Coordinates of C-alpha atoms and ligand atoms in Angstrom, one line a residue:
M1 CA 100.1 136.8 59.1
A2 CA 101.8 133.7 58.5
K3 CA 102.7 133.5 54.8
L4 CA 101.0 130.7 53.0
Q5 CA 102.3 127.6 51.5
A6 CA 101.7 125.3 48.6
I7 CA 100.4 122.1 49.5
R8 CA 103.3 119.7 50.0
G9 CA 104.1 117.7 47.0
M10 CA 102.7 120.4 44.7
N11 CA 105.4 122.3 43.3
D12 CA 105.5 126.0 41.6
I13 CA 107.5 125.8 38.4
L14 CA 109.5 129.5 38.8
P15 CA 110.5 131.4 35.8
D16 CA 114.1 129.9 35.7
Q17 CA 112.6 126.5 35.8
S18 CA 110.0 127.0 33.3
L19 CA 112.5 127.6 30.8
S20 CA 113.7 123.9 31.0
W21 CA 109.9 122.9 30.5
Q22 CA 109.2 124.7 27.7
Y23 CA 112.3 123.3 26.3
L24 CA 110.9 119.7 27.0
E25 CA 107.3 120.5 25.9
S26 CA 108.5 122.3 22.6
V27 CA 110.9 119.1 21.5
F28 CA 107.9 116.5 22.7
Q29 CA 105.2 118.6 20.8
R30 CA 107.9 118.6 17.6
I31 CA 108.3 114.8 17.7
V32 CA 104.7 113.8 18.3
K33 CA 103.8 115.9 15.2
R34 CA 106.4 114.3 13.0
F35 CA 104.9 110.8 14.0
G36 CA 101.7 111.9 13.0
Y37 CA 99.9 112.2 16.7
Q38 CA 97.0 114.5 17.2
E39 CA 96.3 116.3 20.9
I40 CA 93.5 115.8 22.8
R41 CA 92.5 117.6 26.1
F42 CA 90.2 116.1 28.7
P43 CA 89.5 117.2 32.3
I44 CA 91.7 117.0 35.2
M45 CA 88.8 115.6 37.2
E46 CA 86.4 112.5 36.7
R47 CA 83.8 110.8 38.1
T48 CA 85.8 108.3 40.5
E49 CA 84.0 105.4 38.9
L50 CA 86.0 105.7 35.9
F51 CA 89.1 105.0 37.5
K52 CA 87.9 102.5 39.8
R53 CA 86.9 100.5 36.8
S54 CA 90.2 101.3 34.7
I55 CA 93.1 101.1 37.0
G56 CA 91.5 98.6 39.0
E57 CA 90.1 98.7 42.5
V58 CA 93.2 96.8 44.1
T59 CA 96.0 98.9 42.7
D60 CA 98.3 101.4 44.5
I61 CA 96.7 104.4 43.1
V62 CA 92.9 103.6 43.5
E63 CA 93.4 102.2 47.0
K64 CA 95.7 104.8 48.4
E65 CA 97.0 107.4 46.0
M66 CA 93.6 109.2 44.7
Y67 CA 92.2 112.7 45.2
T68 CA 88.6 111.6 46.0
F69 CA 85.7 113.6 47.0
D70 CA 82.0 114.3 47.2
D71 CA 81.3 117.7 45.0
R72 CA 78.5 119.5 45.9
N73 CA 75.8 117.4 44.3
G74 CA 77.2 114.3 46.5
D75 CA 78.8 112.6 43.3
S76 CA 82.3 110.9 44.1
V77 CA 84.7 112.7 41.7
S78 CA 88.6 112.1 41.7
M79 CA 91.6 114.3 40.2
R80 CA 93.2 112.3 37.6
P81 CA 95.9 110.2 38.8
E82 CA 96.9 109.3 35.1
G83 CA 95.8 110.0 31.6
T84 CA 95.0 106.8 29.8
A85 CA 91.6 106.4 31.5
G86 CA 90.3 109.9 30.8
C87 CA 91.7 109.7 27.2
V88 CA 89.7 106.4 26.4
R89 CA 86.8 107.9 28.2
A90 CA 86.9 111.1 25.9
A91 CA 87.5 109.3 23.0
N92 CA 84.8 106.8 23.3
Q93 CA 82.3 109.2 24.4
H94 CA 82.8 111.5 21.2
G95 CA 82.9 108.6 18.9
L96 CA 86.8 108.7 18.1
L97 CA 87.0 105.1 18.4
Y98 CA 84.5 103.4 16.7
N99 CA 85.8 101.6 13.3
Q100 CA 88.7 103.9 13.1
Q101 CA 92.6 104.0 14.0
Q102 CA 93.7 107.4 16.2
R103 CA 96.9 108.4 17.2
L104 CA 96.6 110.8 19.9
W105 CA 98.9 112.5 22.8
Y106 CA 97.9 114.4 25.6
S107 CA 100.0 116.4 28.4
G108 CA 99.2 117.9 32.1
P109 CA 99.3 117.4 35.4
M110 CA 98.4 114.3 37.5
F111 CA 97.7 113.9 41.0
R112 CA 98.7 111.4 43.4
H113 CA 98.7 111.0 47.2
E114 CA 102.1 109.6 47.7
R115 CA 104.8 110.4 50.0
P116 CA 106.9 113.3 48.3
Q117 CA 110.2 112.9 47.4
K118 CA 112.8 113.5 44.8
G119 CA 111.1 112.9 41.6
R120 CA 107.9 111.8 43.2
Y121 CA 105.3 114.4 44.1
R122 CA 101.5 115.0 44.6
Q123 CA 100.8 116.9 41.5
F124 CA 103.4 116.0 38.6
H125 CA 102.9 116.2 34.8
Q126 CA 102.9 113.7 32.3
F127 CA 103.2 113.4 28.6
G128 CA 101.4 110.6 26.9
V129 CA 100.6 109.2 23.8
E130 CA 97.8 106.6 22.9
A131 CA 97.0 104.7 19.5
F132 CA 93.8 103.0 18.9
G133 CA 92.6 100.5 16.6
I134 CA 95.9 98.8 15.8
A135 CA 96.7 95.4 16.3
G136 CA 100.6 95.7 16.6
P137 CA 103.2 94.8 17.2
D138 CA 104.3 97.6 14.6
I139 CA 102.4 99.9 16.3
D140 CA 104.3 99.1 19.7
A141 CA 107.1 99.5 17.9
E142 CA 106.4 102.8 16.6
I143 CA 105.5 104.2 19.7
L144 CA 108.9 103.0 21.4
Q145 CA 110.6 104.6 18.2
L146 CA 108.8 107.8 19.5
S147 CA 110.2 107.9 22.8
A148 CA 113.9 106.8 21.7
T149 CA 113.8 109.6 19.2
L150 CA 112.4 111.9 22.1
W151 CA 115.6 110.7 24.4
K152 CA 117.5 111.1 21.1
E153 CA 116.7 114.9 20.5
L154 CA 117.0 115.4 24.2
S155 CA 120.5 113.9 24.3
L156 CA 119.3 111.5 26.8
S157 CA 119.7 108.3 25.0
E158 CA 123.0 106.9 26.8
F159 CA 121.2 107.6 30.0
L160 CA 118.1 105.3 29.7
T161 CA 117.3 101.8 29.4
L162 CA 114.2 100.4 27.7
E163 CA 113.1 97.1 30.0
I164 CA 110.1 95.1 28.3
N165 CA 108.3 92.2 29.4
N166 CA 105.1 90.0 27.9
I167 CA 102.5 89.7 30.6
G168 CA 100.2 87.6 28.5
S169 CA 96.5 88.4 28.0
A170 CA 93.6 89.2 30.4
E171 CA 92.8 85.3 30.3
D172 CA 96.4 84.2 30.7
R173 CA 96.9 86.3 33.8
K174 CA 93.9 85.0 35.5
R175 CA 95.1 81.7 35.2
Y176 CA 98.6 82.7 36.5
G177 CA 97.0 84.6 39.2
L178 CA 95.1 81.6 40.6
A179 CA 98.5 79.3 40.6
L180 CA 100.2 82.5 42.4
T181 CA 97.8 82.7 45.1
K182 CA 98.0 79.2 45.5
F183 CA 101.8 79.2 46.1
L184 CA 101.4 82.3 48.0
K185 CA 99.0 80.7 50.6
S186 CA 101.8 78.2 51.2
K187 CA 104.0 81.1 52.2
A188 CA 101.8 83.1 54.1
G189 CA 103.7 83.0 57.2
Q190 CA 106.7 84.9 55.4
L191 CA 104.6 87.7 54.0
D192 CA 104.0 91.1 55.4
E193 CA 100.1 92.1 55.9
D194 CA 100.1 94.0 52.8
A195 CA 101.3 90.8 50.9
R196 CA 98.8 88.5 52.4
N197 CA 96.0 91.0 51.5
R198 CA 96.9 91.4 47.8
M199 CA 97.6 87.5 47.7
L200 CA 93.7 87.3 47.3
T201 CA 92.9 90.4 45.7
N202 CA 95.6 91.2 43.2
P203 CA 98.5 88.5 43.7
M204 CA 100.8 89.9 40.9
R205 CA 101.3 93.1 42.9
V206 CA 103.1 90.9 45.5
L207 CA 105.8 90.5 42.8
E208 CA 106.4 94.2 43.2
S209 CA 106.9 94.1 46.9
K210 CA 110.3 96.1 47.9
I211 CA 110.5 94.0 51.5
P212 CA 113.3 91.6 51.4
E213 CA 111.5 88.7 53.2
V214 CA 108.6 88.9 51.0
Q215 CA 111.1 88.8 48.0
E216 CA 113.0 85.6 49.6
A217 CA 109.4 84.3 49.9
L218 CA 108.7 84.6 46.2
E219 CA 111.9 82.2 45.6
G220 CA 110.4 79.3 43.0
C221 CA 107.1 81.1 42.8
P222 CA 105.1 80.2 39.5
N223 CA 106.8 82.1 36.6
L224 CA 103.9 84.0 34.3
Q225 CA 106.0 83.2 31.2
D226 CA 104.7 79.5 31.8
F227 CA 101.3 81.2 31.6
V228 CA 101.5 83.5 28.5
S229 CA 99.2 82.1 25.3
E230 CA 101.3 81.8 22.3
K231 CA 99.6 84.6 20.6
S232 CA 100.9 87.1 23.1
Q233 CA 104.2 85.2 23.0
E234 CA 104.3 85.8 19.1
H235 CA 103.5 89.3 19.5
Y236 CA 106.4 89.8 22.0
L237 CA 108.8 88.4 19.9
K238 CA 108.1 90.0 16.7
L239 CA 108.2 93.3 18.7
Q240 CA 111.7 92.3 19.8
S241 CA 112.4 91.7 16.4
L242 CA 111.1 95.1 15.1
L243 CA 113.3 96.8 17.9
T244 CA 116.2 95.0 16.9
R245 CA 115.8 96.3 13.5
A246 CA 114.9 99.8 14.5
N247 CA 118.0 99.8 16.7
I248 CA 116.5 100.3 19.9
P249 CA 118.2 98.6 22.2
F250 CA 116.2 96.5 25.1
I251 CA 116.5 94.2 27.8
E252 CA 113.9 91.7 29.2
N253 CA 112.5 92.2 33.0
A254 CA 110.3 89.4 33.8
H255 CA 109.4 91.3 37.2
L256 CA 108.1 94.2 35.0
V257 CA 104.1 93.9 35.6
R258 CA 103.2 97.5 36.0
G259 CA 101.0 98.8 38.4
L260 CA 98.0 99.0 36.7
D261 CA 95.4 96.5 35.7
Y262 CA 94.5 97.3 32.0
Y263 CA 97.8 96.2 30.5
N264 CA 98.0 93.2 28.3
Y265 CA 100.7 91.4 26.0
C266 CA 103.7 93.7 25.9
V267 CA 104.6 96.0 28.7
Y268 CA 107.8 98.4 28.8
E269 CA 109.5 101.1 31.1
W270 CA 112.5 103.4 30.2
T271 CA 114.5 103.7 33.2
T272 CA 117.6 105.6 34.4
E273 CA 120.2 105.2 37.1
S274 CA 120.7 109.0 37.2
L275 CA 117.7 109.7 39.2
G276 CA 118.3 107.4 42.4
A277 CA 115.4 105.6 43.6
Q278 CA 112.7 107.0 41.4
G279 CA 114.1 105.8 38.2
A280 CA 111.2 105.2 35.8
V281 CA 111.0 108.0 33.6
C282 CA 108.3 106.5 31.0
G283 CA 106.0 103.3 31.2
G284 CA 103.3 101.8 29.1
G285 CA 102.2 98.8 27.0
R286 CA 99.1 97.4 25.3
Y287 CA 95.7 97.7 27.0
D288 CA 93.1 96.1 24.2
G289 CA 90.6 95.4 27.1
L290 CA 90.3 99.0 28.8
V291 CA 87.7 100.5 26.0
E292 CA 85.2 97.8 26.3
M293 CA 85.7 97.8 30.3
L294 CA 84.6 101.3 30.2
G295 CA 81.6 100.8 28.0
G296 CA 82.8 101.0 24.3
K297 CA 83.1 98.4 21.7
P298 CA 86.3 96.2 21.9
T299 CA 89.0 98.6 20.5
L300 CA 93.0 97.8 20.1
A301 CA 94.9 100.2 22.5
A302 CA 98.2 100.9 23.1
G303 CA 100.3 103.8 24.8
F304 CA 102.9 105.4 27.2
A305 CA 103.2 108.0 29.8
I306 CA 106.3 109.8 30.7
G307 CA 106.7 111.5 34.0
A308 CA 107.9 115.1 33.2
E309 CA 109.6 115.9 36.4
R310 CA 111.8 113.2 36.1
L311 CA 112.9 114.1 32.6
V312 CA 113.4 117.8 33.7
L313 CA 115.5 116.5 36.7
M314 CA 117.5 114.5 34.1
L315 CA 118.2 117.3 31.8
D316 CA 118.9 119.8 34.5
S317 CA 121.4 117.7 36.3
L318 CA 122.9 116.3 33.2
G319 CA 123.4 120.0 31.5
K320 CA 121.6 119.0 28.6
I321 CA 119.2 122.3 28.4
P322 CA 120.6 124.2 25.7
K323 CA 121.9 127.5 26.6
E324 CA 119.8 129.5 24.7
A325 CA 116.9 128.1 26.4
H326 CA 117.9 130.0 29.5
N327 CA 118.1 133.5 28.0
P328 CA 114.9 135.6 28.6
A329 CA 116.4 138.2 26.5
D330 CA 118.3 138.4 23.4
V331 CA 118.5 142.3 23.0
Y332 CA 118.2 144.6 25.8
V333 CA 117.2 148.0 25.1
L334 CA 118.7 150.7 27.8
V335 CA 116.9 153.9 28.2
V336 CA 119.2 156.6 29.9
G337 CA 118.0 160.4 30.0
V338 CA 114.9 162.2 29.8
N339 CA 111.7 162.3 27.3
L340 CA 112.7 159.2 25.3
A341 CA 110.1 157.1 26.4
E342 CA 107.9 157.5 23.0
Q343 CA 111.2 156.8 20.7
A344 CA 112.4 153.9 22.9
L345 CA 108.9 152.1 22.7
E346 CA 108.7 153.0 18.7
L347 CA 112.3 151.4 18.5
V348 CA 111.8 148.4 20.0
Q349 CA 108.6 147.7 18.2
R350 CA 110.7 148.2 14.9
I351 CA 113.4 145.6 16.2
R352 CA 110.8 143.2 17.1
T353 CA 109.1 143.6 13.9
E354 CA 112.3 143.1 11.9
Y355 CA 113.5 140.2 14.0
P356 CA 110.6 138.0 15.3
Q357 CA 112.6 135.3 16.4
L358 CA 114.0 137.7 18.8
A359 CA 112.9 138.4 22.5
V360 CA 113.6 142.5 22.9
V361 CA 113.3 143.7 26.2
L362 CA 112.8 147.2 27.0
H363 CA 114.2 148.7 30.3
C364 CA 111.4 150.5 32.0
G365 CA 111.4 152.8 35.0
G366 CA 114.6 154.7 34.3
G367 CA 117.6 154.5 36.5
K368 CA 121.3 155.0 36.0
Y369 CA 123.4 153.7 32.9
N370 CA 125.3 151.0 34.9
S371 CA 122.5 149.7 37.0
Q372 CA 120.6 149.4 33.3
L373 CA 123.5 147.7 32.1
K374 CA 123.8 145.2 35.2
K375 CA 120.2 144.4 34.1
A376 CA 121.1 143.7 30.7
F377 CA 124.0 141.7 31.7
S378 CA 121.6 139.2 33.8
S379 CA 119.0 139.2 31.0
G380 CA 121.3 136.9 29.0
A381 CA 121.1 138.9 26.2
R382 CA 124.0 139.1 23.7
F383 CA 123.5 142.9 22.8
A384 CA 122.5 146.0 24.5
V385 CA 121.0 148.9 22.5
V386 CA 121.6 152.1 23.9
L387 CA 119.1 155.2 24.0
E388 CA 121.0 158.0 25.6
R389 CA 120.5 161.8 26.3
E390 CA 122.7 164.1 28.5
E391 CA 120.4 167.1 28.7
T392 CA 116.6 167.9 28.5
G393 CA 115.6 168.4 24.8
S394 CA 112.8 167.8 22.9
D395 CA 114.5 167.1 19.7
D396 CA 114.8 163.5 18.3
L397 CA 117.6 161.3 19.4
K398 CA 119.4 160.8 16.2
N399 CA 122.1 158.3 17.4
V400 CA 122.1 155.1 19.7
K401 CA 124.7 152.9 20.6
I402 CA 124.7 149.1 20.1
R403 CA 127.0 147.3 22.6
R404 CA 128.0 143.7 22.7
L405 CA 127.3 142.0 26.2
L406 CA 130.3 139.7 26.2
E407 CA 132.3 139.5 29.6
D408 CA 135.4 139.7 28.1
S409 CA 134.6 142.7 25.6
A410 CA 132.7 146.1 25.4
V411 CA 132.6 146.5 21.9
S412 CA 130.3 149.1 21.1
E413 CA 129.5 151.2 18.1
T414 CA 127.4 154.2 17.5
V415 CA 124.7 154.2 14.8
E416 CA 122.4 156.3 13.6
I417 CA 118.9 155.3 14.7
T418 CA 117.4 155.4 11.1
N419 CA 120.4 152.6 10.5
I420 CA 119.7 150.4 13.6
L421 CA 118.3 147.3 11.9
P422 CA 120.6 146.6 9.5
K423 CA 123.4 147.3 12.0
L424 CA 121.9 145.1 14.5
G425 CA 121.5 142.3 11.8
E426 CA 125.3 142.6 11.2
F427 CA 126.1 142.3 15.1
L428 CA 123.9 139.2 15.0
Q429 CA 125.1 137.7 12.1
N430 CA 128.9 138.0 13.4
S431 CA 127.9 136.9 17.0
D432 CA 126.1 133.7 15.3
S433 CA 129.2 132.6 13.2
Ligands
ATP1 P1 106.7 104.7 40.1 O1 106.9 103.0 40.1 O2 107.9 105.5 40.2 O3 105.5 104.9 41.3 P2 104.4 104.1 38.2 O4 104.6 103.1 37.9 O5 103.4 104.5 39.5 O6 105.9 104.9 38.6 P3 103.1 105.4 36.0 O7 101.7 105.1 36.5 O8 103.5 104.2 35.0 O9 104.3 105.2 37.2 O10 103.2 106.7 35.4 C1 103.9 107.0 34.6 C2 105.2 107.5 34.6 O11 104.9 109.0 35.6 C3 106.5 107.4 35.8 O12 107.4 106.4 34.9 C4 107.0 108.4 36.5 O13 108.1 108.6 35.7 C5 106.1 109.5 36.3 N1 105.3 109.4 38.0 C6 104.7 108.6 38.3 N2 104.2 108.7 39.9 C7 104.7 110.1 40.0 C8 104.8 110.9 40.8 N3 104.0 110.6 42.1 N4 105.7 112.3 40.8 C9 106.4 112.3 39.8 N5 106.2 111.4 38.8 C10 105.5 110.3 38.6
MG2 MG1 103.5 104.6 41.4

């Protein structure tokens, strides 16, 4: 029978890769905690209506990317294509948003039926933060500071650029949309079918078209900046000055509108040139209207989502995963000879109890010394502890060997088994310094 394969665009994360993931997850979790954000978990599947209402019916995501199907009751459900909608639904449903401020974070898989390619998958993972009940722009600056701190901790700052834009309020954009539609109608002959449809349903999305002819036709089109209200502009300018004070460089990108309907005021994206075409690793902004759109009380809101696969790709290709993160073992215990299993099990447990920060791997299944040593080397362990007995015997083993596992040295020392813990401590200390 043919070997079964995963669904295209849905990746397995294998053990050597999962080390990079764990590293990224641990750094992200440490930082959100330091900024006072709390975790929220919500289902990976929701009623389709939630995404239609929040993301917008005329968006790439809802029109062509969602995994939508009827469940056994005939209800239309969708795999979540992003986290904000579910986060707002959950927070609102459980009364977290009423008259209070919340700083939340989430992480997990998202699903979009896109054409799979490097940095673009059908199941991918996001880390996100959402802050509720705060008018900003201080909270917007805080959120950007959080992301900048993450890049710094990951040693990626120099590879990432912050792009920001002011997209105005929902009303501002409605007025702008009308003007844009009028302009696009006058250029209809130069537009492709997609753009012609969009010009009537969601004209701002035409600005994002990658087709050169459409971009040409856009020359001289109305400018959103001429439609944004003073309030939005004030917010934006204040955000800029906060970013400058916080030493977070940014560039303004008037074409950045983001693919989701729910944003207002400031939007932003962190982009990189080190990933090729899929350059956006984090996107977000304010979305003050969303909670109300989903049936809650009007609630101020802001947040971002990070694409984890793209960050892992960056970390791996730039060699930014610390070496320690790759080693599944620190100490590897070899067991050569017979009747040693009890003693070996007891010994590794003592080492684990004394040094809880170490990964101590016990060689199981026997085998020759050399083949066990090979495994010890490939485990990445710094030290091997060798239990060895030449002949059959029931006496307890009195001595073990500690061996340094450096390629250029085979330093080893025989120590009494009762003395193993302090001796191992000495070896570890010497190897750290
Ligand atoms: P893009 O312009 O690359 O399609 P997007 O604007 O659709 O991105 P968002 O909805 O803003 O993406 O999601 C936030 C982040 O999630 C993106 O910046 C990106 O890093 C990541 N992301 C989005 N879609 C995918 C995907 N299909 N595969 C992997 N990562 C993705
Ligand atoms: Mg997209």
